[in-house]
Short mmCIF file of C-alpha atoms and ligand atoms in Angstrom, two decimals:
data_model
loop_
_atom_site.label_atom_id
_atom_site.label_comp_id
_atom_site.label_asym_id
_atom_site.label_seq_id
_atom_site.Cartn_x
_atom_site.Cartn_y
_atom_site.Cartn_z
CA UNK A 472 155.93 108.95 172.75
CA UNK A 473 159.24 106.62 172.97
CA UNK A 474 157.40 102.65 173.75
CA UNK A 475 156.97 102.29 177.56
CA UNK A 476 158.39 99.10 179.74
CA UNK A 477 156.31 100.15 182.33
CA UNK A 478 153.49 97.31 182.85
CA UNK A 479 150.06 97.83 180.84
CA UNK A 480 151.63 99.93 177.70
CA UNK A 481 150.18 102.49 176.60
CA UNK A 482 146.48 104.06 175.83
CA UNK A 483 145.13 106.91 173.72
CA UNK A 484 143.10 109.49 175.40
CA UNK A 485 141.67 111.41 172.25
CA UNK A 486 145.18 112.66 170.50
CA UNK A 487 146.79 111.50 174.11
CA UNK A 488 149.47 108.86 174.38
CA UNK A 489 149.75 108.10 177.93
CA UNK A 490 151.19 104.86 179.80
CA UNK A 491 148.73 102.93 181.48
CA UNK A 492 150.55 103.19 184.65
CA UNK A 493 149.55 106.67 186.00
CA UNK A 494 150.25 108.63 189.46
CA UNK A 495 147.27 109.86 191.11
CA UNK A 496 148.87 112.93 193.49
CA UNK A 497 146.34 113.84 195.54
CA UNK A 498 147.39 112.49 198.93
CA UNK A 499 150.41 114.52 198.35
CA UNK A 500 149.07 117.42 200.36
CA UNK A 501 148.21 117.69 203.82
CA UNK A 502 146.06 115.07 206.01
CA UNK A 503 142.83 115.21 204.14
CA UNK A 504 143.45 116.72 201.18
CA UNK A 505 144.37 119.93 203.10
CA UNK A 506 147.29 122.33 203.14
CA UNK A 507 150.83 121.83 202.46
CA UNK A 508 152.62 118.33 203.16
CA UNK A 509 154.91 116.95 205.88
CA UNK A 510 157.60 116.51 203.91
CA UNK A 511 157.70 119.15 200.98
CA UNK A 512 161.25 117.28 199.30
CA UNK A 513 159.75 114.21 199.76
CA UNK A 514 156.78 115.16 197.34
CA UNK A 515 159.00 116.60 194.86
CA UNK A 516 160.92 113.22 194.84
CA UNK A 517 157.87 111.27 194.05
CA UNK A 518 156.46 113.10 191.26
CA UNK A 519 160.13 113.41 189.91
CA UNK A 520 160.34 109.77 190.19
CA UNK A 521 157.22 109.03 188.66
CA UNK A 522 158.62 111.04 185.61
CA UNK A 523 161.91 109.07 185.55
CA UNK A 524 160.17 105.66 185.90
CA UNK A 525 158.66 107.00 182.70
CA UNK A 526 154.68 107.72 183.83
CA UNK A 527 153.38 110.28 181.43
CA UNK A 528 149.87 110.82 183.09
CA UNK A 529 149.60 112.19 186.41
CA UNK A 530 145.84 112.96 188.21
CA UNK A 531 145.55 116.35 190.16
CA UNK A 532 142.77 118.63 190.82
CA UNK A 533 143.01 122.62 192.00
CA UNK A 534 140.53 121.29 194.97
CA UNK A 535 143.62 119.42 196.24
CA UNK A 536 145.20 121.39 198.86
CA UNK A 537 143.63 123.35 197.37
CA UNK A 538 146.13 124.36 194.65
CA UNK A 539 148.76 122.22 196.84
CA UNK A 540 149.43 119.33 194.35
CA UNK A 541 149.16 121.38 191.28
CA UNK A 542 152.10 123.92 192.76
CA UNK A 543 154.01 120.63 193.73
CA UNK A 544 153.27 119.35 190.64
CA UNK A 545 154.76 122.70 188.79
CA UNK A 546 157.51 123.10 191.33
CA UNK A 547 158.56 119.58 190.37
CA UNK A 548 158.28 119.25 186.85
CA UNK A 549 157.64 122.36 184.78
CA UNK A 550 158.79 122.98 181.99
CA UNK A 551 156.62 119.75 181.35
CA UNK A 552 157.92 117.05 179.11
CA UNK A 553 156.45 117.38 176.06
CA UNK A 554 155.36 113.27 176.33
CA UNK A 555 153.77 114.30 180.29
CA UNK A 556 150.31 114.99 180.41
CA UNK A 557 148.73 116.23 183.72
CA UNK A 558 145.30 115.51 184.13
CA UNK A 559 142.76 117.34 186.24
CA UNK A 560 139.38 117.79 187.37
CA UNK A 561 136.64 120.48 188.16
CA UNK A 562 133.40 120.45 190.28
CA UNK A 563 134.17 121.15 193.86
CA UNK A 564 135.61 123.52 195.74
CA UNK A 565 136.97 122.89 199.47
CA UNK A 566 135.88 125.10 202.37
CA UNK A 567 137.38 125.78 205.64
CA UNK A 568 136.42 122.37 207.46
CA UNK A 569 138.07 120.54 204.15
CA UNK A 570 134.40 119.83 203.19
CA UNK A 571 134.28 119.32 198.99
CA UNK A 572 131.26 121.84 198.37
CA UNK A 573 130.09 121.70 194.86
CA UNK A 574 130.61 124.86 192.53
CA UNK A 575 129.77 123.34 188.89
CA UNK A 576 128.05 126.39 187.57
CA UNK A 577 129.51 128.50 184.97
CA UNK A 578 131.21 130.87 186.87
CA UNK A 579 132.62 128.52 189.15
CA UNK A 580 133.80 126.26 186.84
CA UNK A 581 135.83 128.94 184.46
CA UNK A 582 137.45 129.97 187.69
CA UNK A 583 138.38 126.40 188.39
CA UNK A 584 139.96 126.15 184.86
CA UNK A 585 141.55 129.79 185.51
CA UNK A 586 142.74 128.28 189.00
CA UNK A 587 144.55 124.65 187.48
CA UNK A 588 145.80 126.72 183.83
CA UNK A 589 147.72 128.97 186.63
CA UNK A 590 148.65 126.91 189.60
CA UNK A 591 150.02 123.99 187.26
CA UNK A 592 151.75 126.63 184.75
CA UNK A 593 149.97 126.06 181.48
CA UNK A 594 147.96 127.68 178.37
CA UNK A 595 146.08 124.70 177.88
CA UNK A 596 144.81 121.77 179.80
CA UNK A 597 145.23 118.75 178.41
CA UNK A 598 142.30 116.80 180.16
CA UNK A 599 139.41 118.36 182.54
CA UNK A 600 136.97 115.43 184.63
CA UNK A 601 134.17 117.28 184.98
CA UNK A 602 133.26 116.14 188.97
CA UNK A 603 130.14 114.99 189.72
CA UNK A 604 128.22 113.45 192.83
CA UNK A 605 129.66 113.68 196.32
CA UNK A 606 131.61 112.27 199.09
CA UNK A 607 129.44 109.45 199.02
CA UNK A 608 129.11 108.72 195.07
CA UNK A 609 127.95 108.76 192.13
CA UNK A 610 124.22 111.05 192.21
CA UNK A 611 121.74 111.05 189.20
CA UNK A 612 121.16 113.97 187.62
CA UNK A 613 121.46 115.84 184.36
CA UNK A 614 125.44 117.10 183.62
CA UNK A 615 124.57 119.44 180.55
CA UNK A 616 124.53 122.72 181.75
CA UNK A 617 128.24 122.18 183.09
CA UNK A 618 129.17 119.94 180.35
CA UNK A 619 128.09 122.73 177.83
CA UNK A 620 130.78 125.49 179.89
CA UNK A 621 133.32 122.83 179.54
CA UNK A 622 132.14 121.97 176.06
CA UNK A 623 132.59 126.29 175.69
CA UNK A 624 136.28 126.53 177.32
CA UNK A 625 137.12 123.79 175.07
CA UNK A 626 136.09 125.86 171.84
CA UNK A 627 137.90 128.63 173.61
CA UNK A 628 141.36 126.69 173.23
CA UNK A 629 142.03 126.37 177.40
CA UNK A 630 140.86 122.67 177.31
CA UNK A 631 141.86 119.58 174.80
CA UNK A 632 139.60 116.79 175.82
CA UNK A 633 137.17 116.34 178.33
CA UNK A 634 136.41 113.54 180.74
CA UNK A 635 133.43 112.63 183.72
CA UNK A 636 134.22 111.52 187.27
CA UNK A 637 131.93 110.10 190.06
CA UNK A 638 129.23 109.44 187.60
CA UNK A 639 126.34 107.28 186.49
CA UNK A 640 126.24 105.05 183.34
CA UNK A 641 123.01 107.55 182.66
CA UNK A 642 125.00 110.28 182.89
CA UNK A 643 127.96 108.82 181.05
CA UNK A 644 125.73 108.66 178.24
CA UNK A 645 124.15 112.32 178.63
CA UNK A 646 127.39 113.72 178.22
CA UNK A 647 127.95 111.34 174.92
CA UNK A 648 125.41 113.56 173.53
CA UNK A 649 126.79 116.77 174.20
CA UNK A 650 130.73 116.23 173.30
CA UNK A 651 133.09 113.48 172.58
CA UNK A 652 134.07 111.82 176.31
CA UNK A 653 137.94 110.14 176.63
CA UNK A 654 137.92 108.80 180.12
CA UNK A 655 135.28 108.10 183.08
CA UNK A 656 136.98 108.56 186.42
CA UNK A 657 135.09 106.45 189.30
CA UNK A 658 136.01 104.35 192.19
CA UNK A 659 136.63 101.04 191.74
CA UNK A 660 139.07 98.09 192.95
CA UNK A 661 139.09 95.10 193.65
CA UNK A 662 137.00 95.40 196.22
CA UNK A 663 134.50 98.08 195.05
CA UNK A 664 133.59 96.65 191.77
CA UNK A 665 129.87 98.20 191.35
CA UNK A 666 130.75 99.64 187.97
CA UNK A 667 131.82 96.57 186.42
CA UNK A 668 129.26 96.24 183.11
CA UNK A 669 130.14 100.01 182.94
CA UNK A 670 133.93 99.22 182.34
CA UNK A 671 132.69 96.41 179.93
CA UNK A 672 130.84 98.86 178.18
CA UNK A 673 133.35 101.56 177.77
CA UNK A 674 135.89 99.55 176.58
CA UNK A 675 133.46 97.98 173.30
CA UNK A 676 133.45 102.01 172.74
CA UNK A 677 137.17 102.90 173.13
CA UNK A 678 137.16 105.17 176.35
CA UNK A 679 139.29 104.85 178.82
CA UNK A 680 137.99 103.75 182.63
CA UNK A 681 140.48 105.23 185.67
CA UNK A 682 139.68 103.77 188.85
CA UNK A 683 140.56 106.09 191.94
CA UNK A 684 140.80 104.40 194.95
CA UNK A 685 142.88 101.49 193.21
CA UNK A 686 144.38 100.91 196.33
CA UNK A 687 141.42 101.02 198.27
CA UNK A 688 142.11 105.21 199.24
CA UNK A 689 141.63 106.62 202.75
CA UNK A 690 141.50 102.53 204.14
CA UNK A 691 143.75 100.70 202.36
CA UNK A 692 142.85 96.93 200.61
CA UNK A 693 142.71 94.54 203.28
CA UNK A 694 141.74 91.03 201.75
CA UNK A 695 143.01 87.53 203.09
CA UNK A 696 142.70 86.40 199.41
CA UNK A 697 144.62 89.07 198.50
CA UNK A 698 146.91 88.66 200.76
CA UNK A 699 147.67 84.60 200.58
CA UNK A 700 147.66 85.19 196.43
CA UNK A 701 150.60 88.10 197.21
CA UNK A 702 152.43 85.66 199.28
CA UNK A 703 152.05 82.96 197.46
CA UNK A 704 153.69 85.52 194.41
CA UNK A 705 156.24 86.49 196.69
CA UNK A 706 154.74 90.51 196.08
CA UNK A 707 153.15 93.05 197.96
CA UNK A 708 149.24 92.71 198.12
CA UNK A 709 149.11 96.32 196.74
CA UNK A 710 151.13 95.09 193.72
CA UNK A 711 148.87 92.21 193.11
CA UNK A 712 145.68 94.82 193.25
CA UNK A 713 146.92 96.77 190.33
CA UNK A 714 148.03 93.64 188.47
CA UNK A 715 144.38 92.60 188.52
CA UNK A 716 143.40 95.97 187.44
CA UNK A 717 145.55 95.83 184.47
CA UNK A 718 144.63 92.62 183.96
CA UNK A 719 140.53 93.00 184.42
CA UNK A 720 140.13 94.99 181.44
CA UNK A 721 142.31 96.59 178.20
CA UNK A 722 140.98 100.63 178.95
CA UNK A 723 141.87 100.80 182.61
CA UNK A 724 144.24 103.21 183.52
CA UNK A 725 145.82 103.49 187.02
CA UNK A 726 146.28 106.64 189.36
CA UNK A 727 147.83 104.74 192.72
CA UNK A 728 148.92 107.60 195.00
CA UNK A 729 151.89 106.80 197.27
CA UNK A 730 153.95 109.47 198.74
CA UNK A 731 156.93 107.27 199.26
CA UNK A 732 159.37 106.82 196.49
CA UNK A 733 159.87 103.19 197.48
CA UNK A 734 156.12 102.40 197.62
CA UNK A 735 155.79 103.81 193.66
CA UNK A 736 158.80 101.78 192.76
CA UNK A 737 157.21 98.76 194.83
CA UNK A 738 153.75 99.38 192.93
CA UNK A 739 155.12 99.79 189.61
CA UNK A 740 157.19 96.46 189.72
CA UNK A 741 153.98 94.64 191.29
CA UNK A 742 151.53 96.09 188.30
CA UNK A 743 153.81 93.76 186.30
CA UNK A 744 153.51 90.79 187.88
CA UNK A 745 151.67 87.86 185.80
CA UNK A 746 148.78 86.39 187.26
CA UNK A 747 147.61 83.10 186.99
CA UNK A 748 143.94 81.60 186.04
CA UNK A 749 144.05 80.30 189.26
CA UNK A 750 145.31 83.86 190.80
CA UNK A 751 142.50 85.56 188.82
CA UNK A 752 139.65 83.19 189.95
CA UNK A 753 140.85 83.94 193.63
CA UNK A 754 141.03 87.58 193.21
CA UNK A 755 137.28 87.87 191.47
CA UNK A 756 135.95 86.48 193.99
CA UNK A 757 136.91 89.66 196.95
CA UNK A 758 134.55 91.71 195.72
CA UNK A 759 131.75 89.29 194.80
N1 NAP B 1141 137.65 111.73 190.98
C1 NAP B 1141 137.57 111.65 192.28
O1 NAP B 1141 136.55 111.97 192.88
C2 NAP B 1141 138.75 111.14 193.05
C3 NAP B 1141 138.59 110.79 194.41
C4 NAP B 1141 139.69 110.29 195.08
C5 NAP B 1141 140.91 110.14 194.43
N2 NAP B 1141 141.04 110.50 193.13
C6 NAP B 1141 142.32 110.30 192.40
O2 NAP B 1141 142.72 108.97 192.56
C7 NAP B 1141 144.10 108.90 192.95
C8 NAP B 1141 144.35 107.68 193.79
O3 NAP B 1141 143.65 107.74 195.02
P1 NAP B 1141 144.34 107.74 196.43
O4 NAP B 1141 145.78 108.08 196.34
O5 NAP B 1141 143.49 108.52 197.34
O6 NAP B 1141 144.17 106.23 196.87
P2 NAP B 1141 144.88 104.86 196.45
O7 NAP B 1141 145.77 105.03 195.27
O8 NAP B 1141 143.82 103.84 196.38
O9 NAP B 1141 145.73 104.53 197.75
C9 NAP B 1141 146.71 105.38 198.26
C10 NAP B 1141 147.07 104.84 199.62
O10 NAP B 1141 147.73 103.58 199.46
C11 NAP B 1141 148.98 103.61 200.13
N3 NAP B 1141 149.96 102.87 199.33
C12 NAP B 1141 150.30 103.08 198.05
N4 NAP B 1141 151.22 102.17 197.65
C13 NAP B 1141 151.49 101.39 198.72
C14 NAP B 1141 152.36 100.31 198.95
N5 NAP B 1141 153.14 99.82 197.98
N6 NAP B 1141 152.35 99.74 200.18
C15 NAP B 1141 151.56 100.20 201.16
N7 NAP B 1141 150.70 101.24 201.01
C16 NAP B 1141 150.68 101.84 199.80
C17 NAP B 1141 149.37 105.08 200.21
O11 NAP B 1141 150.19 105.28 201.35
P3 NAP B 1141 151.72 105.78 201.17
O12 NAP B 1141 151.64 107.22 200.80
O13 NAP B 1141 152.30 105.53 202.50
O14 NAP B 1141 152.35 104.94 200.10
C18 NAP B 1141 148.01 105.75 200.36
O15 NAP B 1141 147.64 105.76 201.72
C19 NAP B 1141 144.30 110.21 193.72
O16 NAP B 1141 145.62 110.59 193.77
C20 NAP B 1141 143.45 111.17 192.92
O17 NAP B 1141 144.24 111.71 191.90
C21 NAP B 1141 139.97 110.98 192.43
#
C-alpha cells in the first residue's frame, strides 16, 4: 500500500496493511440497522469518499440491513481496490422487530460467511469478528465451538484472518488458544473506557483494538470537557474524540460512521489534530 496522509498511518492486521483511519458503515442502512436508507446516492457518496480520502478498511456485517451495507458497499466500490479491505463480522442474525438474535452455531455461521462472500461480491473474506455477547455487552462464556467453524472456513480458503467482537479479556485469551487473533472489536470512547488494561494489553502483543461506538453510537458524545477542549482547538468535539483515540494508544483503529460526506471529511481532518498535555489531561478525565 502507497504511505497514507490520513492521520494515525497505518497498521498490520496479519498480512493486512490498512490505515488507521477506518469507516464503520453500519448506520448506512435504515433507522436501526434496518432496511434500505433515506438517501440511497447519498450512501454511495460516502463510501466512495471514504475510498478517495484514501481509507482502506471499512467495518460491515451481513446483519446490517441485513445485507443492506454490504450491497451498498458492493454497489459502491466493487471491483475492490486491491489496497481496500472490507471487514466483517458474524454472530447474529436480525429478526423481524430488528432484534440481533444470536445464530453462532455451525450452521449458522457458514451461512453468515455464505451470506457476506455473496452480498459484498468476494471469494474470500479478508477479516471475520466472530460476535459475541449482546445488546448489552460483553457475556462470559466459552467461544471455541464457533471459533473452531471459523478456525474450519479459514482452512477452507473463504476466510484470511480472524478477529473477536463484544468480548471478555477471558475470552480474548480462549480464542488465543485456538487460532492466531488480529483485532478485538469492543466499545469504547472516550467516555466508555471499561476496557482500558485490555487495550494496554493487546498492544504489548501486537493486535489491533477497534473501538465501535468511537463517537459515542446511537447517543452521540456529549462532554463539556470535550466540548471547551474543541473550542478552545477551534474543531469539532467529534474531531477531538478520535484525536484522543489515536492518540490513547499505537493499535487503535477507528470505524466512525457518518453518513454525510461533510461529517467524514470533518472527522478525518479532526483525527489529525495535535493535542496538547494539557488537552490530554482534560480529556482522561470524561470517562474517569
Ligand atoms: N461489533 C459490534 O458489535 C458493533 C456494534 C456497533 C457498531 N459497530 C461498528 O462500529 C462502527 C461505528 O459505530 P456507529 O457508526 O454506530 O457509531 P459512531 O461512529 O460512534 O457514531 C456515529 C454517529 O455519529 C454521528 N457523527 C459522525 N461524525 C459526526 C460529525 N462530524 N458531527 C456530528 N455527528 C457526527 C453520525 O451521524 P451522521 O450520520 O449525521 O454523521 C452517527 O449518528 C459501525 O459502523 C459498525 O461498523 C460494531
Amino acid at each position: 500500500m502507497a504511505p497514507t496522509t490520513l492521520p494515525g498511518g497505518t497498521w498490520t492486521l496479519g498480512d493486512l496493511t490498512v490505515t488507521r483511519f477506518g469507516y464503520g458503515a453500519m448506520q448506512l442502512a435504515g433507522p436501526w440497522v434496518m432496511g434500505p436508507p433515506a438517501d440511497h446516492d447519498g450512501a454511495l457518496a460516502v463510501l466512495r469518499e471514504a475510498v478517495a480520502l484514501g481509507i482502506t478498511h471499512i467495518d460491515t456485517s451481513a446483519a446490517y440491513g441485513p445485507h443492506v451495507t454490504n450491497r451498498l458497499i458492493r454497489e459502491a466500490l466493487h471491483p475492490y481496490p486491491e489496497s481496500l479491505h472490507v471487514v466483517t463480522k458474524v454472530g447474529a442474525d436480525r429478526d423481524q422487530q430488528g432484534g440481533w438474535p444470536t445464530a453462532r452455531d455451525p450452521e449458522s455461521l457458514r451461512r453468515q460467511i455464505r451470506e457476506n462472500l455473496e452480498t459484498l461480491g468476494v471469494e474470500t473474506l479478508d477479516l471475520v469478528n466472530l460476535r459475541l455477547g449482546d445488546a448489552e455487552g460483553p457475556k462470559p462464556g466459552s467461544l471455541a465451538e464457533a471459533l473452531e467453524t471459523l478456525v474450519a472456513l479459514q482452512q477452507e480458503g473463504v476466510i484470511r484472518h480472524l478477529g473477536l467482537s463484544n468480548v471478555t479479556p477471558e475470552q480474548v485469551a480462549e480464542a488465543q488458544t485456538v487460532a492466531p487473533i488480529v483485532c478485538v472489536q469492543n466499545q469504547y470512547n472516550l467516555a466508555h473506557r471499561g476496557d482500558d488494561d485490555l487495550i494496554d494489553d493487546l498492544a504489548r502483543q501486537g493486535v489491533a483494538y477497534v473501538p465501535f461506538f468511537p463517537l459515542g453510537g446511537f447517543t452521540p458524545l456529549q462532554s463539556s470537557a470535550l466540548s471547551a477542549v474543541a473550542e478552545r482547538l477551534g474543531a469539532t468535539p467529534m474531531g477531538v474524540a478520535l484525536a484522543w483515540l489515536l492518540r490513547r494508544s499505537p493499535n487503535i483503529l477507528l470505524i466512525p460512521g457518518t453518513k454525510s460526506v461533510a461529517h467524514l471529511r470533518e472527522n478525518v481532518a479532526g483525527a489529525g489534530l495535535s493535542l496538547s498535555g494539557d488537552d490530554l489531561a482534560e480529556l482522561d478525565r470524561i470517562g474517569r
